[in-house]
Amino acid sequence: MTSGAFVRQQSRFRGRPHGGPERHHLYVALACPWSQRAVIVRAVLGLSEVLDISYADPYRDERGWAFTGGRFTDELNGFDFLEQAYRATDPGYDGRVSVPVLWDKEDRLIVSNESADIVRIFNDWAGGDLYPPELQEEIDGLNEWIYSELQNGVYRAGFARSQEAYDEAFRGVFTSLERLETHLQERVYLAGDRITEADWRLLPTLLRFDAVYHTHFRCNGKRLIEYPNLLRYTTDLYNQPHIAETFALEEIKRHYYTTHDELNPKRIIPAGPLDLGFTSA
C-alpha cells in the first residue's frame, strides 16, 4: 500500500431483511453520495410511499451524523445521533458511523449500512429491473472499476497524507473519467440503452464533482463540464423523474466544506461554480 494512502472503513452490517419495505426505515444524509444513491433507487422504484425515511443534518462533527430538528428529525425513534442506532444493534460498536442505514422497525436493529447492498435490496423488493440477469456480469464489472478508481478515488485524493498517495489517486480519477467519456461515446447509459443500477450508483459522484471534488479534494485536472459525453449523460439522468429532488447542493457543500477541518479549517463555503451544466437543460 502506498504510504499516506486513505483506506475506507468496510461496512460492518451487511444483513438481509426480514419482510418487506413497510417493516423498515431508511436513515440518510443527502449530503452523502452513498446515501443519495439509495434515495434515488428508492424513488425510481416507487418505494417512497412504503419505505419511510429520516434525513440527517449535513454538518457532522466528532459525534457523527445528527438529527438537529426540523427537516433533520428522526420521527421514528427520536434519535439525536445516528450512533444510537449503531449502539442499539451492537453495544460494543466503536467504528465510524456512516450513512445510509437500513433499519428494521420490529427487531430494532440495523439490517445494513452498505449502500451497494441496500440498492440491491430495494430492487428485489420492487421487482425492479436495475440488475437484470443478462447484464449482471457487465454491471458488476462496471461497478468495480468505477468505485475503485473514481468514486473512492476522489476520497483517496482528498484525504491523501503524502504526495505519492495523492498523485496515484489523482491519476486514477482522471484515467477513469477519460475511460467513461470514451465508454459513453457510443452508449446512452453504462450498460447500453437502458438505465441500470450502475448508472444510479455513479450519478451522485458526477453531480458532486465540479462543486466539491474538483476544489475540496484537489481533483482539479478537468471539470465535468469539459467532458461532452459525461455531461450529456449526467444531464439525462439528472432530468429523469424524481432525481433532481434528491440533489441537495447546499447541503452537499455545507457538509464537505464545514466538516473536514483538516482540508478547510476556516470552513469557508465557496460560492461557485456558477454553472454546473446539467441543471440548465
GROMACS .gro file of C-alpha atoms in nm:
model
  281
    1MET     CA    1   0.000   0.000   0.000
    2THR     CA    2   0.126   0.347  -0.086
    3SER     CA    3   0.242   0.540   0.220
    4GLY     CA    4  -0.013   0.800   0.328
    5ALA     CA    5  -0.300   0.642   0.135
    6PHE     CA    6  -0.658   0.682   0.256
    7VAL     CA    7  -0.821   0.349   0.348
    8ARG     CA    8  -1.201   0.339   0.372
    9GLN     CA    9  -1.362   0.152   0.661
   10GLN     CA   10  -1.555  -0.156   0.550
   11SER     CA   11  -1.928  -0.166   0.620
   12ARG     CA   12  -1.997  -0.351   0.946
   13PHE     CA   13  -2.362  -0.452   0.896
   14ARG     CA   14  -2.447  -0.646   0.581
   15GLY     CA   15  -2.756  -0.848   0.666
   16ARG     CA   16  -3.062  -0.937   0.464
   17PRO     CA   17  -3.407  -0.802   0.552
   18HIS     CA   18  -3.686  -1.000   0.712
   19GLY     CA   19  -4.006  -0.887   0.545
   20GLY     CA   20  -4.083  -0.608   0.304
   21PRO     CA   21  -4.021  -0.233   0.290
   22GLU     CA   22  -4.305  -0.148   0.530
   23ARG     CA   23  -4.113  -0.313   0.811
   24HIS     CA   24  -3.807  -0.098   0.752
   25HIS     CA   25  -3.684   0.260   0.777
   26LEU     CA   26  -3.409   0.438   0.584
   27TYR     CA   27  -3.164   0.676   0.750
   28VAL     CA   28  -2.972   0.901   0.509
   29ALA     CA   29  -2.796   1.233   0.466
   30LEU     CA   30  -2.846   1.386   0.121
   31ALA     CA   31  -2.500   1.539   0.154
   32CYS     CA   32  -2.351   1.191   0.121
   33PRO     CA   33  -2.318   1.029  -0.224
   34TRP     CA   34  -2.371   0.678  -0.086
   35SER     CA   35  -2.695   0.798   0.074
   36GLN     CA   36  -2.810   0.971  -0.242
   37ARG     CA   37  -2.778   0.653  -0.447
   38ALA     CA   38  -3.010   0.477  -0.201
   39VAL     CA   39  -3.259   0.766  -0.208
   40ILE     CA   40  -3.253   0.769  -0.588
   41VAL     CA   41  -3.327   0.398  -0.617
   42ARG     CA   42  -3.599   0.423  -0.350
   43ALA     CA   43  -3.764   0.693  -0.562
   44VAL     CA   44  -3.729   0.544  -0.911
   45LEU     CA   45  -3.856   0.204  -0.796
   46GLY     CA   46  -4.168   0.354  -0.638
   47LEU     CA   47  -4.080   0.268  -0.277
   48SER     CA   48  -4.120   0.619  -0.141
   49GLU     CA   49  -4.477   0.558  -0.021
   50VAL     CA   50  -4.396   0.236   0.168
   51LEU     CA   51  -4.042   0.291   0.298
   52ASP     CA   52  -4.015   0.576   0.548
   53ILE     CA   53  -3.705   0.793   0.561
   54SER     CA   54  -3.520   1.024   0.802
   55TYR     CA   55  -3.263   1.284   0.693
   56ALA     CA   56  -2.956   1.369   0.900
   57ASP     CA   57  -2.813   1.720   0.924
   58PRO     CA   58  -2.539   1.777   0.663
   59TYR     CA   59  -2.297   1.907   0.927
   60ARG     CA   60  -2.117   1.625   1.104
   61ASP     CA   61  -1.883   1.678   1.398
   62GLU     CA   62  -1.691   1.426   1.607
   63ARG     CA   63  -2.020   1.285   1.735
   64GLY     CA   64  -2.125   1.180   1.385
   65TRP     CA   65  -2.445   1.227   1.187
   66ALA     CA   66  -2.705   1.414   1.392
   67PHE     CA   67  -3.077   1.488   1.392
   68THR     CA   68  -3.095   1.853   1.486
   69GLY     CA   69  -3.466   1.923   1.439
   70GLY     CA   70  -3.697   2.047   1.166
   71ARG     CA   71  -3.630   1.864   0.843
   72PHE     CA   72  -3.348   1.676   1.014
   73THR     CA   73  -3.563   1.488   1.265
   74ASP     CA   74  -3.585   1.117   1.340
   75GLU     CA   75  -3.959   1.081   1.384
   76LEU     CA   76  -3.938   0.704   1.419
   77ASN     CA   77  -3.702   0.652   1.712
   78GLY     CA   78  -3.631   1.005   1.826
   79PHE     CA   79  -3.256   0.955   1.795
   80ASP     CA   80  -3.040   1.264   1.841
   81PHE     CA   81  -2.746   1.092   1.671
   82LEU     CA   82  -2.734   0.803   1.428
   83GLU     CA   83  -2.476   0.648   1.657
   84GLN     CA   84  -2.768   0.544   1.876
   85ALA     CA   85  -2.889   0.308   1.602
   86TYR     CA   86  -2.542   0.154   1.585
   87ARG     CA   87  -2.527   0.112   1.963
   88ALA     CA   88  -2.873  -0.043   1.968
   89THR     CA   89  -2.755  -0.300   1.716
   90ASP     CA   90  -2.409  -0.360   1.865
   91PRO     CA   91  -2.341  -0.201   2.208
   92GLY     CA   92  -1.968  -0.254   2.155
   93TYR     CA   93  -1.951  -0.085   1.816
   94ASP     CA   94  -1.661   0.159   1.802
   95GLY     CA   95  -1.622   0.222   1.428
   96ARG     CA   96  -1.723   0.514   1.214
   97VAL     CA   97  -2.096   0.585   1.189
   98SER     CA   98  -2.191   0.602   0.823
   99VAL     CA   99  -2.500   0.651   0.609
  100PRO     CA  100  -2.718   0.514   0.460
  101VAL     CA  101  -2.862   0.278   0.719
  102LEU     CA  102  -3.150   0.036   0.663
  103TRP     CA  103  -3.327  -0.017   0.996
  104ASP     CA  104  -3.565  -0.299   1.096
  105LYS     CA  105  -3.851  -0.139   1.291
  106GLU     CA  106  -3.966  -0.466   1.452
  107ASP     CA  107  -3.630  -0.606   1.559
  108ARG     CA  108  -3.496  -0.255   1.627
  109LEU     CA  109  -3.159  -0.306   1.468
  110ILE     CA  110  -2.958  -0.219   1.160
  111VAL     CA  111  -3.003  -0.457   0.870
  112SER     CA  112  -2.737  -0.295   0.650
  113ASN     CA  113  -2.513   0.010   0.637
  114GLU     CA  114  -2.372  -0.080   0.294
  115SER     CA  115  -2.526   0.129   0.015
  116ALA     CA  116  -2.450  -0.126  -0.257
  117ASP     CA  117  -2.644  -0.394  -0.066
  118ILE     CA  118  -2.929  -0.157   0.014
  119VAL     CA  119  -2.973  -0.071  -0.354
  120ARG     CA  120  -2.999  -0.443  -0.437
  121ILE     CA  121  -3.248  -0.498  -0.154
  122PHE     CA  122  -3.467  -0.219  -0.294
  123ASN     CA  123  -3.453  -0.369  -0.641
  124ASP     CA  124  -3.563  -0.707  -0.501
  125TRP     CA  125  -3.847  -0.553  -0.302
  126ALA     CA  126  -3.982  -0.363  -0.601
  127GLY     CA  127  -3.933  -0.641  -0.854
  128GLY     CA  128  -3.720  -0.389  -1.041
  129ASP     CA  129  -3.505  -0.437  -1.349
  130LEU     CA  130  -3.199  -0.238  -1.240
  131TYR     CA  131  -2.992  -0.556  -1.216
  132PRO     CA  132  -3.122  -0.784  -1.495
  133PRO     CA  133  -2.969  -1.133  -1.515
  134GLU     CA  134  -2.836  -1.084  -1.868
  135LEU     CA  135  -2.641  -0.773  -1.764
  136GLN     CA  136  -2.526  -0.869  -1.416
  137GLU     CA  137  -2.171  -0.961  -1.512
  138GLU     CA  138  -2.126  -0.636  -1.704
  139ILE     CA  139  -2.283  -0.428  -1.426
  140ASP     CA  140  -2.060  -0.591  -1.164
  141GLY     CA  141  -1.753  -0.515  -1.374
  142LEU     CA  142  -1.856  -0.152  -1.423
  143ASN     CA  143  -1.932  -0.106  -1.054
  144GLU     CA  144  -1.596  -0.247  -0.952
  145TRP     CA  145  -1.365  -0.022  -1.152
  146ILE     CA  146  -1.582   0.289  -1.126
  147TYR     CA  147  -1.587   0.259  -0.747
  148SER     CA  148  -1.220   0.177  -0.711
  149GLU     CA  149  -1.080   0.437  -0.950
  150LEU     CA  150  -1.332   0.721  -0.938
  151GLN     CA  151  -1.581   0.710  -0.653
  152ASN     CA  152  -1.337   0.607  -0.384
  153GLY     CA  153  -1.055   0.767  -0.581
  154VAL     CA  154  -1.174   1.121  -0.516
  155TYR     CA  155  -1.165   1.048  -0.143
  156ARG     CA  156  -0.821   0.891  -0.172
  157ALA     CA  157  -0.704   1.210  -0.341
  158GLY     CA  158  -0.872   1.437  -0.088
  159PHE     CA  159  -0.752   1.256   0.222
  160ALA     CA  160  -0.408   1.150   0.097
  161ARG     CA  161  -0.134   1.212   0.352
  162SER     CA  162   0.155   1.202   0.110
  163GLN     CA  163   0.229   1.345  -0.233
  164GLU     CA  164   0.279   0.995  -0.369
  165ALA     CA  165  -0.062   0.878  -0.246
  166TYR     CA  166  -0.230   1.189  -0.385
  167ASP     CA  167  -0.060   1.159  -0.726
  168GLU     CA  168  -0.162   0.795  -0.753
  169ALA     CA  169  -0.525   0.870  -0.666
  170PHE     CA  170  -0.536   1.175  -0.896
  171ARG     CA  171  -0.417   0.966  -1.192
  172GLY     CA  172  -0.681   0.705  -1.120
  173VAL     CA  173  -0.961   0.960  -1.104
  174PHE     CA  174  -0.882   1.118  -1.440
  175THR     CA  175  -0.799   0.790  -1.611
  176SER     CA  176  -1.143   0.667  -1.506
  177LEU     CA  177  -1.316   0.986  -1.626
  178GLU     CA  178  -1.148   0.954  -1.965
  179ARG     CA  179  -1.247   0.588  -1.975
  180LEU     CA  180  -1.609   0.680  -1.901
  181GLU     CA  181  -1.603   0.955  -2.164
  182THR     CA  182  -1.490   0.702  -2.426
  183HIS     CA  183  -1.731   0.436  -2.298
  184LEU     CA  184  -2.026   0.674  -2.341
  185GLN     CA  185  -1.929   0.779  -2.691
  186GLU     CA  186  -2.148   0.508  -2.842
  187ARG     CA  187  -2.370   0.426  -2.544
  188VAL     CA  188  -2.657   0.618  -2.390
  189TYR     CA  189  -2.605   0.455  -2.048
  190LEU     CA  190  -2.328   0.248  -1.895
  191ALA     CA  191  -2.471  -0.092  -1.989
  192GLY     CA  192  -2.627   0.014  -2.318
  193ASP     CA  193  -2.961   0.173  -2.395
  194ARG     CA  194  -3.127   0.118  -2.057
  195ILE     CA  195  -3.068   0.264  -1.712
  196THR     CA  196  -2.932   0.012  -1.464
  197GLU     CA  197  -2.801   0.003  -1.109
  198ALA     CA  198  -2.458   0.104  -1.239
  199ASP     CA  199  -2.591   0.441  -1.358
  200TRP     CA  200  -2.765   0.530  -1.033
  201ARG     CA  201  -2.455   0.427  -0.837
  202LEU     CA  202  -2.230   0.652  -1.046
  203LEU     CA  203  -2.453   0.960  -1.075
  204PRO     CA  204  -2.405   1.108  -0.723
  205THR     CA  205  -2.028   1.127  -0.777
  206LEU     CA  206  -2.069   1.309  -1.108
  207LEU     CA  207  -2.320   1.553  -0.957
  208ARG     CA  208  -2.068   1.648  -0.686
  209PHE     CA  209  -1.758   1.658  -0.899
  210ASP     CA  210  -1.735   2.024  -1.002
  211ALA     CA  211  -1.886   2.167  -0.683
  212VAL     CA  212  -1.680   1.966  -0.435
  213TYR     CA  213  -1.427   1.714  -0.557
  214HIS     CA  214  -1.258   1.943  -0.812
  215THR     CA  215  -1.173   2.200  -0.544
  216HIS     CA  216  -1.208   2.045  -0.199
  217PHE     CA  217  -1.039   1.714  -0.286
  218ARG     CA  218  -0.788   1.873  -0.527
  219CYS     CA  219  -0.917   1.676  -0.827
  220ASN     CA  220  -0.857   1.977  -1.049
  221GLY     CA  221  -0.735   1.815  -1.372
  222LYS     CA  222  -1.059   1.890  -1.556
  223ARG     CA  223  -1.420   1.965  -1.468
  224LEU     CA  224  -1.719   1.750  -1.556
  225ILE     CA  225  -1.842   2.018  -1.798
  226GLU     CA  226  -1.526   1.961  -2.004
  227TYR     CA  227  -1.633   1.605  -2.089
  228PRO     CA  228  -1.912   1.630  -2.351
  229ASN     CA  229  -2.032   1.270  -2.329
  230LEU     CA  230  -2.023   1.260  -1.950
  231LEU     CA  231  -2.207   1.591  -1.929
  232ARG     CA  232  -2.475   1.470  -2.172
  233TYR     CA  233  -2.510   1.150  -1.969
  234THR     CA  234  -2.527   1.333  -1.635
  235THR     CA  235  -2.783   1.580  -1.770
  236ASP     CA  236  -3.000   1.295  -1.900
  237LEU     CA  237  -3.001   1.114  -1.565
  238TYR     CA  238  -3.047   1.431  -1.361
  239ASN     CA  239  -3.359   1.514  -1.561
  240GLN     CA  240  -3.519   1.173  -1.512
  241PRO     CA  241  -3.830   1.179  -1.286
  242HIS     CA  242  -3.761   1.226  -0.912
  243ILE     CA  243  -3.384   1.272  -0.946
  244ALA     CA  244  -3.341   1.649  -0.909
  245GLU     CA  245  -3.524   1.640  -0.576
  246THR     CA  246  -3.257   1.406  -0.435
  247PHE     CA  247  -2.977   1.652  -0.516
  248ALA     CA  248  -2.933   1.897  -0.227
  249LEU     CA  249  -2.641   2.112  -0.345
  250GLU     CA  250  -2.638   2.348  -0.049
  251GLU     CA  251  -2.637   2.055   0.194
  252ILE     CA  252  -2.358   1.890  -0.003
  253LYS     CA  253  -2.138   2.200   0.003
  254ARG     CA  254  -2.212   2.268   0.368
  255HIS     CA  255  -2.117   1.913   0.462
  256TYR     CA  256  -1.789   1.889   0.277
  257TYR     CA  257  -1.660   2.241   0.337
  258THR     CA  258  -1.751   2.260   0.708
  259THR     CA  259  -1.687   1.903   0.823
  260HIS     CA  260  -1.331   1.837   0.706
  261ASP     CA  261  -1.131   2.085   0.912
  262GLU     CA  262  -0.801   1.933   0.802
  263LEU     CA  263  -0.886   2.036   0.443
  264ASN     CA  264  -1.076   2.360   0.507
  265PRO     CA  265  -1.003   2.481   0.862
  266LYS     CA  266  -1.179   2.816   0.824
  267ARG     CA  267  -1.496   2.643   0.696
  268ILE     CA  268  -1.550   2.893   0.415
  269ILE     CA  269  -1.800   2.757   0.163
  270PRO     CA  270  -1.715   2.852  -0.199
  271ALA     CA  271  -1.987   3.040  -0.386
  272GLY     CA  272  -1.929   2.859  -0.715
  273PRO     CA  273  -1.926   2.700  -0.954
  274LEU     CA  274  -2.197   2.918  -1.102
  275ASP     CA  275  -2.273   2.675  -1.386
  276LEU     CA  276  -2.291   2.301  -1.323
  277GLY     CA  277  -2.407   2.234  -1.678
  278PHE     CA  278  -2.651   1.953  -1.602
  279THR     CA  279  -2.904   2.173  -1.417
  280SER     CA  280  -2.965   2.411  -1.708
  281ALA     CA  281  -3.118   2.165  -1.954
   0.00000   0.00000   0.00000
